[in-house]
XYZ file of C-alpha atoms in Angstrom:
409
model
C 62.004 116.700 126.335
C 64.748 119.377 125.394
C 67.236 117.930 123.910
C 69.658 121.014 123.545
C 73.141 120.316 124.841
C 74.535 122.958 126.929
C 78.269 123.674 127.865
C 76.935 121.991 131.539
C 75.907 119.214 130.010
C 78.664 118.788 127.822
C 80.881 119.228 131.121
C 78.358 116.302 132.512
C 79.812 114.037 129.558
C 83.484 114.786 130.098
C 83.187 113.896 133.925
C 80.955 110.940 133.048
C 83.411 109.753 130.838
C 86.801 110.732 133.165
C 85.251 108.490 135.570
C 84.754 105.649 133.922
C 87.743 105.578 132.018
C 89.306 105.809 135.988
C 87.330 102.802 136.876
C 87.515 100.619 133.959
C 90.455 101.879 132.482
C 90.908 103.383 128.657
C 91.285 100.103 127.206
C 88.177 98.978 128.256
C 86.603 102.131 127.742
C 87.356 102.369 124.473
C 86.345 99.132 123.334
C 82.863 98.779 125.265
C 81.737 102.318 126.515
C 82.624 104.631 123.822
C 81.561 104.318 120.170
C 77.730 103.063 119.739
C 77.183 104.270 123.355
C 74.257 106.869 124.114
C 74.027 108.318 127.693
C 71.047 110.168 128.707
C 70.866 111.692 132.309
C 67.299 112.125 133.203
C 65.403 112.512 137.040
C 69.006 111.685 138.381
C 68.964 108.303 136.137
C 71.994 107.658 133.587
C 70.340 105.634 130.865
C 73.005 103.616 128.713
C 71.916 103.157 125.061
C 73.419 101.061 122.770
C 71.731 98.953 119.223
C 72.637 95.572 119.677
C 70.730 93.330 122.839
C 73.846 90.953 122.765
C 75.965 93.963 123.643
C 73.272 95.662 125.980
C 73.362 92.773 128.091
C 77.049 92.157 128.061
C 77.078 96.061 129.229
C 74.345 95.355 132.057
C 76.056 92.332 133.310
C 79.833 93.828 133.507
C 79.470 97.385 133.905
C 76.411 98.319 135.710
C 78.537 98.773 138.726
C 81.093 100.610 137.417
C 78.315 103.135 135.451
C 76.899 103.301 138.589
C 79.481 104.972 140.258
C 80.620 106.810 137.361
C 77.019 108.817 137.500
C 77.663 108.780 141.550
C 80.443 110.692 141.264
C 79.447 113.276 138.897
C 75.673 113.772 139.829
C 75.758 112.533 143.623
C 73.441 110.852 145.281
C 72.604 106.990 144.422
C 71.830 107.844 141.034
C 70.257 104.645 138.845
C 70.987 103.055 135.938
C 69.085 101.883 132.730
C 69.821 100.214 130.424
C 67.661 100.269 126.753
C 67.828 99.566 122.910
C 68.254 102.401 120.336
C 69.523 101.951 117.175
C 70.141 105.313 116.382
C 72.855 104.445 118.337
C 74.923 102.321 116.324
C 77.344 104.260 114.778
C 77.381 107.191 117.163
C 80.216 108.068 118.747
C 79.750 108.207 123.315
C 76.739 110.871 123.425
C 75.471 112.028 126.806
C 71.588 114.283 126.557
C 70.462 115.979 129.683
C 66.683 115.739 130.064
C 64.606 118.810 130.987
C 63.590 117.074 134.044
C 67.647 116.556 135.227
C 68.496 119.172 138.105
C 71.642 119.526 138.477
C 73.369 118.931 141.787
C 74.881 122.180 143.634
C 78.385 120.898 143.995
C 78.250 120.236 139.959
C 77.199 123.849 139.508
C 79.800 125.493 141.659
C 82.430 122.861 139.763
C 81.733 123.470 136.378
C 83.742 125.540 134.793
C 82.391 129.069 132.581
C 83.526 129.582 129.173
C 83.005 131.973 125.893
C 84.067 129.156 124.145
C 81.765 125.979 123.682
C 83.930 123.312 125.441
C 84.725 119.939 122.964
C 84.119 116.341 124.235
C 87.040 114.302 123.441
C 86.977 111.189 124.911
C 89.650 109.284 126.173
C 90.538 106.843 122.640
C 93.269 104.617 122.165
C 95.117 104.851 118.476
C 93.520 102.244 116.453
C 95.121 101.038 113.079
C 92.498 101.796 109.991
C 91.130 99.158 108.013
C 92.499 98.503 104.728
C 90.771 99.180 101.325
C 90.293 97.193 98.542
C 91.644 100.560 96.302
C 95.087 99.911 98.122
C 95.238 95.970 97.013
C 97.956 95.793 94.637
C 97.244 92.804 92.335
C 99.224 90.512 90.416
C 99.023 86.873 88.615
C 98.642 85.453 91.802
C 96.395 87.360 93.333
C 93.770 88.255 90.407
C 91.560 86.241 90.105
C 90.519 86.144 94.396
C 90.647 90.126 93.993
C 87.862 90.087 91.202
C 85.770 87.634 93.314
C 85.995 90.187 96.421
C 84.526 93.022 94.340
C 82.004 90.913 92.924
C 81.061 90.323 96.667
C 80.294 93.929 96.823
C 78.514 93.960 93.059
C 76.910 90.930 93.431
C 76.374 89.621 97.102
C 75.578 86.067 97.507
C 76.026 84.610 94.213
C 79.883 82.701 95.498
C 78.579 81.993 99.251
C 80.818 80.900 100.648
C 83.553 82.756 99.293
C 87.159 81.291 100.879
C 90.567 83.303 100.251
C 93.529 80.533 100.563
C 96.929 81.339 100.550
C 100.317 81.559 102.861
C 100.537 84.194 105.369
C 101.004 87.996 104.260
C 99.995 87.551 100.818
C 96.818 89.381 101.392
C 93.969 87.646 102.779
C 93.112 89.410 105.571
C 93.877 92.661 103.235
C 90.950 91.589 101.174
C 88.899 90.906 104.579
C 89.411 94.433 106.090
C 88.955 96.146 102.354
C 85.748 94.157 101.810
C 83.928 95.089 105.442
C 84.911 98.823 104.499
C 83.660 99.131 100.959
C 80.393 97.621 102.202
C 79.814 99.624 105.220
C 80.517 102.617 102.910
C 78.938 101.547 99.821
C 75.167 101.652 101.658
C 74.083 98.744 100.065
C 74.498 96.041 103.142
C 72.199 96.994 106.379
C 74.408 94.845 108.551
C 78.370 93.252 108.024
C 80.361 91.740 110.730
C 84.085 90.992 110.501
C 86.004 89.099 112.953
C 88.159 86.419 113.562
C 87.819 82.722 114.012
C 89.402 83.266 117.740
C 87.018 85.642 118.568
C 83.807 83.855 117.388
C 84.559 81.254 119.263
C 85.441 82.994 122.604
C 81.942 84.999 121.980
C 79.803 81.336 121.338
C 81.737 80.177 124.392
C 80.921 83.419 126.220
C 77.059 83.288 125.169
C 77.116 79.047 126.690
C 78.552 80.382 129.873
C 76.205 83.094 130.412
C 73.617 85.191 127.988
C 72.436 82.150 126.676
C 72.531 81.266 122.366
C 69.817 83.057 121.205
C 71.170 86.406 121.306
C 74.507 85.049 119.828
C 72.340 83.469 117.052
C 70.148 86.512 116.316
C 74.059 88.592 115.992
C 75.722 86.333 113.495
C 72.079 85.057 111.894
C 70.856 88.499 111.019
C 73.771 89.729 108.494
C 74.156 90.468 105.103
C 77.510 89.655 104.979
C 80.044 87.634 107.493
C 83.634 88.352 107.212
C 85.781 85.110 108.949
C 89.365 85.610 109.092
C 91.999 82.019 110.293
C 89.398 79.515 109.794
C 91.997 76.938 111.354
C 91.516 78.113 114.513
C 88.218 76.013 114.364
C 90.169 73.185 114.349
C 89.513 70.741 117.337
C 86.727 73.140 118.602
C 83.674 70.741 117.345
C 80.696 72.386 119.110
C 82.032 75.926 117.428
C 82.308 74.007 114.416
C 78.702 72.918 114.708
C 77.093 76.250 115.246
C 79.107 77.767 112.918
C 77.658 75.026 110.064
C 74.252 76.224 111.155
C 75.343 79.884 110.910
C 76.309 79.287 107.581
C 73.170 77.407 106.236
C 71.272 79.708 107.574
C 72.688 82.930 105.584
C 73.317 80.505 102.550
C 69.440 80.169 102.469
C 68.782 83.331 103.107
C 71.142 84.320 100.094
C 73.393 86.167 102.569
C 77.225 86.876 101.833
C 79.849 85.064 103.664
C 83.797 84.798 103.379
C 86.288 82.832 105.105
C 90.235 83.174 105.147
C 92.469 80.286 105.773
C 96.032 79.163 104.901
C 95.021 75.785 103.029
C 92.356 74.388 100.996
C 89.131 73.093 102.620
C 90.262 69.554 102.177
C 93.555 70.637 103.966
C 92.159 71.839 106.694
C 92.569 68.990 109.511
C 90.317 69.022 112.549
C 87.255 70.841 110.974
C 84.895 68.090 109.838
C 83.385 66.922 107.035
C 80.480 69.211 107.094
C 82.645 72.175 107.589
C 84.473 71.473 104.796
C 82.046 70.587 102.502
C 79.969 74.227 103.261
C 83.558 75.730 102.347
C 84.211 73.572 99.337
C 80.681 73.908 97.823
C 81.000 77.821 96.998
C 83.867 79.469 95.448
C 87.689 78.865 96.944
C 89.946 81.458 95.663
C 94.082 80.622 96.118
C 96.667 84.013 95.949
C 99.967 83.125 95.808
C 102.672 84.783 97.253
C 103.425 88.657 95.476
C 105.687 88.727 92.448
C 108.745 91.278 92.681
C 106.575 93.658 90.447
C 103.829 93.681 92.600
C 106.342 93.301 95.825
C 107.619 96.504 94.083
C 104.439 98.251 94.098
C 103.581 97.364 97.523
C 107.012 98.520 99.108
C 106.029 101.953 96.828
C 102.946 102.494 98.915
C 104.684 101.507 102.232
C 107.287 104.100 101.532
C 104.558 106.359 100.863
C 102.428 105.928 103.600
C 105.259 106.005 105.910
C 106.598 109.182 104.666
C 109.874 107.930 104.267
C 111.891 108.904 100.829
C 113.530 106.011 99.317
C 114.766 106.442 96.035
C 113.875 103.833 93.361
C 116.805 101.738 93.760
C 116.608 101.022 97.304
C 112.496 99.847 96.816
C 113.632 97.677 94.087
C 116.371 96.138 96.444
C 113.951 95.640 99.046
C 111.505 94.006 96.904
C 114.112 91.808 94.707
C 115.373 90.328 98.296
C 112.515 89.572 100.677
C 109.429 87.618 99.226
C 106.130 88.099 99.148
C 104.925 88.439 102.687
C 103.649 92.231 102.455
C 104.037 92.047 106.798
C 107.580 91.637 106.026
C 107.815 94.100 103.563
C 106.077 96.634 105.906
C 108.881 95.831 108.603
C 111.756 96.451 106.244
C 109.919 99.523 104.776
C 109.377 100.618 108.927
C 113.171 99.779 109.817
C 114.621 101.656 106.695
C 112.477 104.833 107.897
C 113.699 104.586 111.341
C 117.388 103.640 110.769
C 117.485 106.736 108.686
C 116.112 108.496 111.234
C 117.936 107.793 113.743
C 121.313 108.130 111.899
C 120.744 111.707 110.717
C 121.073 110.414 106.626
C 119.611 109.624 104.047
C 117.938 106.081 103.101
C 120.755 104.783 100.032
C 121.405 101.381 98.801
C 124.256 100.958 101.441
C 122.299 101.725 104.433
C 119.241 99.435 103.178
C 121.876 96.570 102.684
C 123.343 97.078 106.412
C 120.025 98.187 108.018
C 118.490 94.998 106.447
C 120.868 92.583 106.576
C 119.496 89.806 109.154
C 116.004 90.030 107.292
C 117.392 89.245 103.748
C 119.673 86.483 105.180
C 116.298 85.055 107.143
C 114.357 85.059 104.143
C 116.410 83.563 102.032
C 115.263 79.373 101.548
C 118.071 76.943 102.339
C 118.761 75.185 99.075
C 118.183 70.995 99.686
C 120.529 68.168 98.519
C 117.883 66.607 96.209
C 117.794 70.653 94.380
C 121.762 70.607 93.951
C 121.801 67.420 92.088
C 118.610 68.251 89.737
C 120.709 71.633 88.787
C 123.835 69.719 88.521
C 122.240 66.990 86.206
C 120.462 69.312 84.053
C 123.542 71.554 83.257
C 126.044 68.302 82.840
C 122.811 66.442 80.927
C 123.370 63.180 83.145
C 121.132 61.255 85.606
C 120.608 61.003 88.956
C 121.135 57.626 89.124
C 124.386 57.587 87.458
C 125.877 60.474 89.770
C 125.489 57.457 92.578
C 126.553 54.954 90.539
C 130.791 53.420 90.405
C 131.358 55.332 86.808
C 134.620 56.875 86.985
C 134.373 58.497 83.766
C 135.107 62.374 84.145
C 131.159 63.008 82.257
C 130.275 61.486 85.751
C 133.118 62.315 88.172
C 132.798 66.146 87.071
C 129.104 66.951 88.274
C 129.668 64.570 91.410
C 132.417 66.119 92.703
C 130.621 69.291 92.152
C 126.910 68.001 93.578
C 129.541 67.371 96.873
C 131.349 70.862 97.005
C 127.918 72.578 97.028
C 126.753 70.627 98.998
């Protein structure tokens, strides 16, 4: 079979792909027809490739109709449609081969256009946000220790499986998610690594039940080398998710597969998951990161500014960093509002415009101060009790720090 791509066949693959992104739209498009998806146009057949059978028959069962008349409208006719594995087709981006055998239709001929130049295939893609790196992690005290633990998981896969990041939102979980599925898929060392959330397992095991059936769900998350799981507590409540997702994990763990889990407590913490869920969790390594210092803040808020291509002099990232707290989501908003206030005004970012721009986000991050925090501070300056503060003692060593435990308050 020739296999050399002409400019008709390349103009085959831009009206292939101009019709379905008409029919399905470009969200869909993008997400199910485009990257890892081989067309091949032979005897008036369009034969859809992709590597994965739990995606080939998601593709059969959806969009056979819509592929259908996709190749109708380009080739004419009642072309079919075929549908095979290829795993050369995993990490290709949407490919379309014209067979020797393929005859192209008359009204295709007379259509397509003549050029010097060789025309381009650019499909129709949506702007998708780039996965972190683990370079970019900025660590601190608080963060150390679950940072060395996520490069050992590229060094040394398997040996803390399960591997669970805890810690508040925006302090970098998710960070450490996104950095580790990159530095495996580029390190070469891991044939297959999946990272997803815990929403979208489910609604994928819940998917499979309804319709393709669990073996082909089981052979996708059974056959990795390493299983990225971001918001374990979605899990909670769901206890036949739960279940399968036990046996997903003893079944890498004896394999001496990878896997990591995110979540915003400890496994005992976690309400709603189950004993055995928790015990899988608690039996490998569970790795806390505490909320960003202002140092590392400071760093962070650096790279934002940086990345962003906004110039903020030194003063106004230390402000920024000294008054919001360690959520690096929040950081990124202040860093994005700064850039576009400045914009927008025609001046430069300064200390006074950060102070104005970002007024309502220091004042929301700032934690109320409780009752029981005013008298500790009041009793440890004035070296007197608690209990005496409430007691009748009208001596002024008492009388002083409770009338002033009442004015702050």
């Amino acid at each position: 079979m020739d296999q050399h791509v002409t400019r008709d066949d390349m103009e085959i693959v831009s009206r292939v792909c101009s019709a379905l992104g008409r029919i399905v739209g470009a969200e869909r498009l993008e997400l199910w027809l485009s990257r890892g998806v081989q067309y091949t146009v032979v005897d008036h057949s369009l034969r859809v490739a992709v590597a994965e059978n739990f995606r080939l028959e998601y593709l059969r069962r959806t969009f056979r109709n819509d592929l259908a008349a996709a190749a109708r409208e380009v080739l004419g006719g009642e072309p079919t449609v075929e549908f095979a594995l290829d795993e050369s087709s995993a990490l290709s981006s949407p490919t379309l081969r014209v067979g020797q055998a393929q005859q192209t239709s008359p009204a295709l001929a007379q259509a397509a256009p003549k050029s010097d130049a060789t025309p381009t295939f650019e499909p129709p893609r949506l702007p998708r946000r780039q996965f972190a790196s683990l370079d970019d992690f900025h660590t601190g005290p608080g963060n150390q220790v679950a940072y060395s633990a996520a490069r050992g998981v590229i060094a040394r896969p398997g040996q803390y499986s399960p591997l669970t990041l805890v810690g508040p939102p925006g302090c970098g979980k998710t960070h450490l998610l996104e950095g580790l599925w990159r530095a495996a898929r580029t390190s070469g060392s891991f044939r297959r690594v999946i990272y997803l959330t815990a929403e979208q397992f489910t609604n994928q095991f819940l998917e499979a039940l309804k319709q393709s059936g669990t073996p082909n769900f089981r052979r996708k998350y059974r056959d990795v080398e390493l299983l990225l799981i971001d918001d374990v507590p979605f899990f909670a409540g769901k206890q036949s998710t739960v279940v399968e997702l036990v046996h997903t994990i003893d079944t890498l763990l004896r394999d001496g597969r990878q896997v990591v889990f995110a979540a915003d407590r400890p496994p005992a913490e976690l309400r709603g998951l189950g004993s055995d869920l928790a015990a899988r969790l608690s039996g490998g390594l569970v790795c806390p990161l505490a909320a960003a210092d202002a140092a590392t803040r400071r760093k962070i808020v650096e790279q934002l500014a940086a990345r962003q291509g906004a110039s903020i002099p030194p003063e106004v990232l230390t402000f920024v960093a000294g008054q919001l707290d360690g959520d690096a989501r929040q950081l990124a908003g202040a860093v994005n509002r700064l850039a576009a206030t400045g914009e927008a005004l025609g001046r430069p970012i300064d200390l006074d415009l950060a102070q104005t721009a970002l007024a309502d986000l220091i004042g929301a991050a700032r934690r109320p101060v409780r009752l029981p925090e005013i008298v500790d501070a009041v009793c440890e300056v004035f070296g007197v009790g608690s209990d005496q503060l409430q007691s009748t003692s009208k001596s002024p060593a008492i009388t002083l720090p409770r009338m002033l435990v009442m004015f702050l308050a």
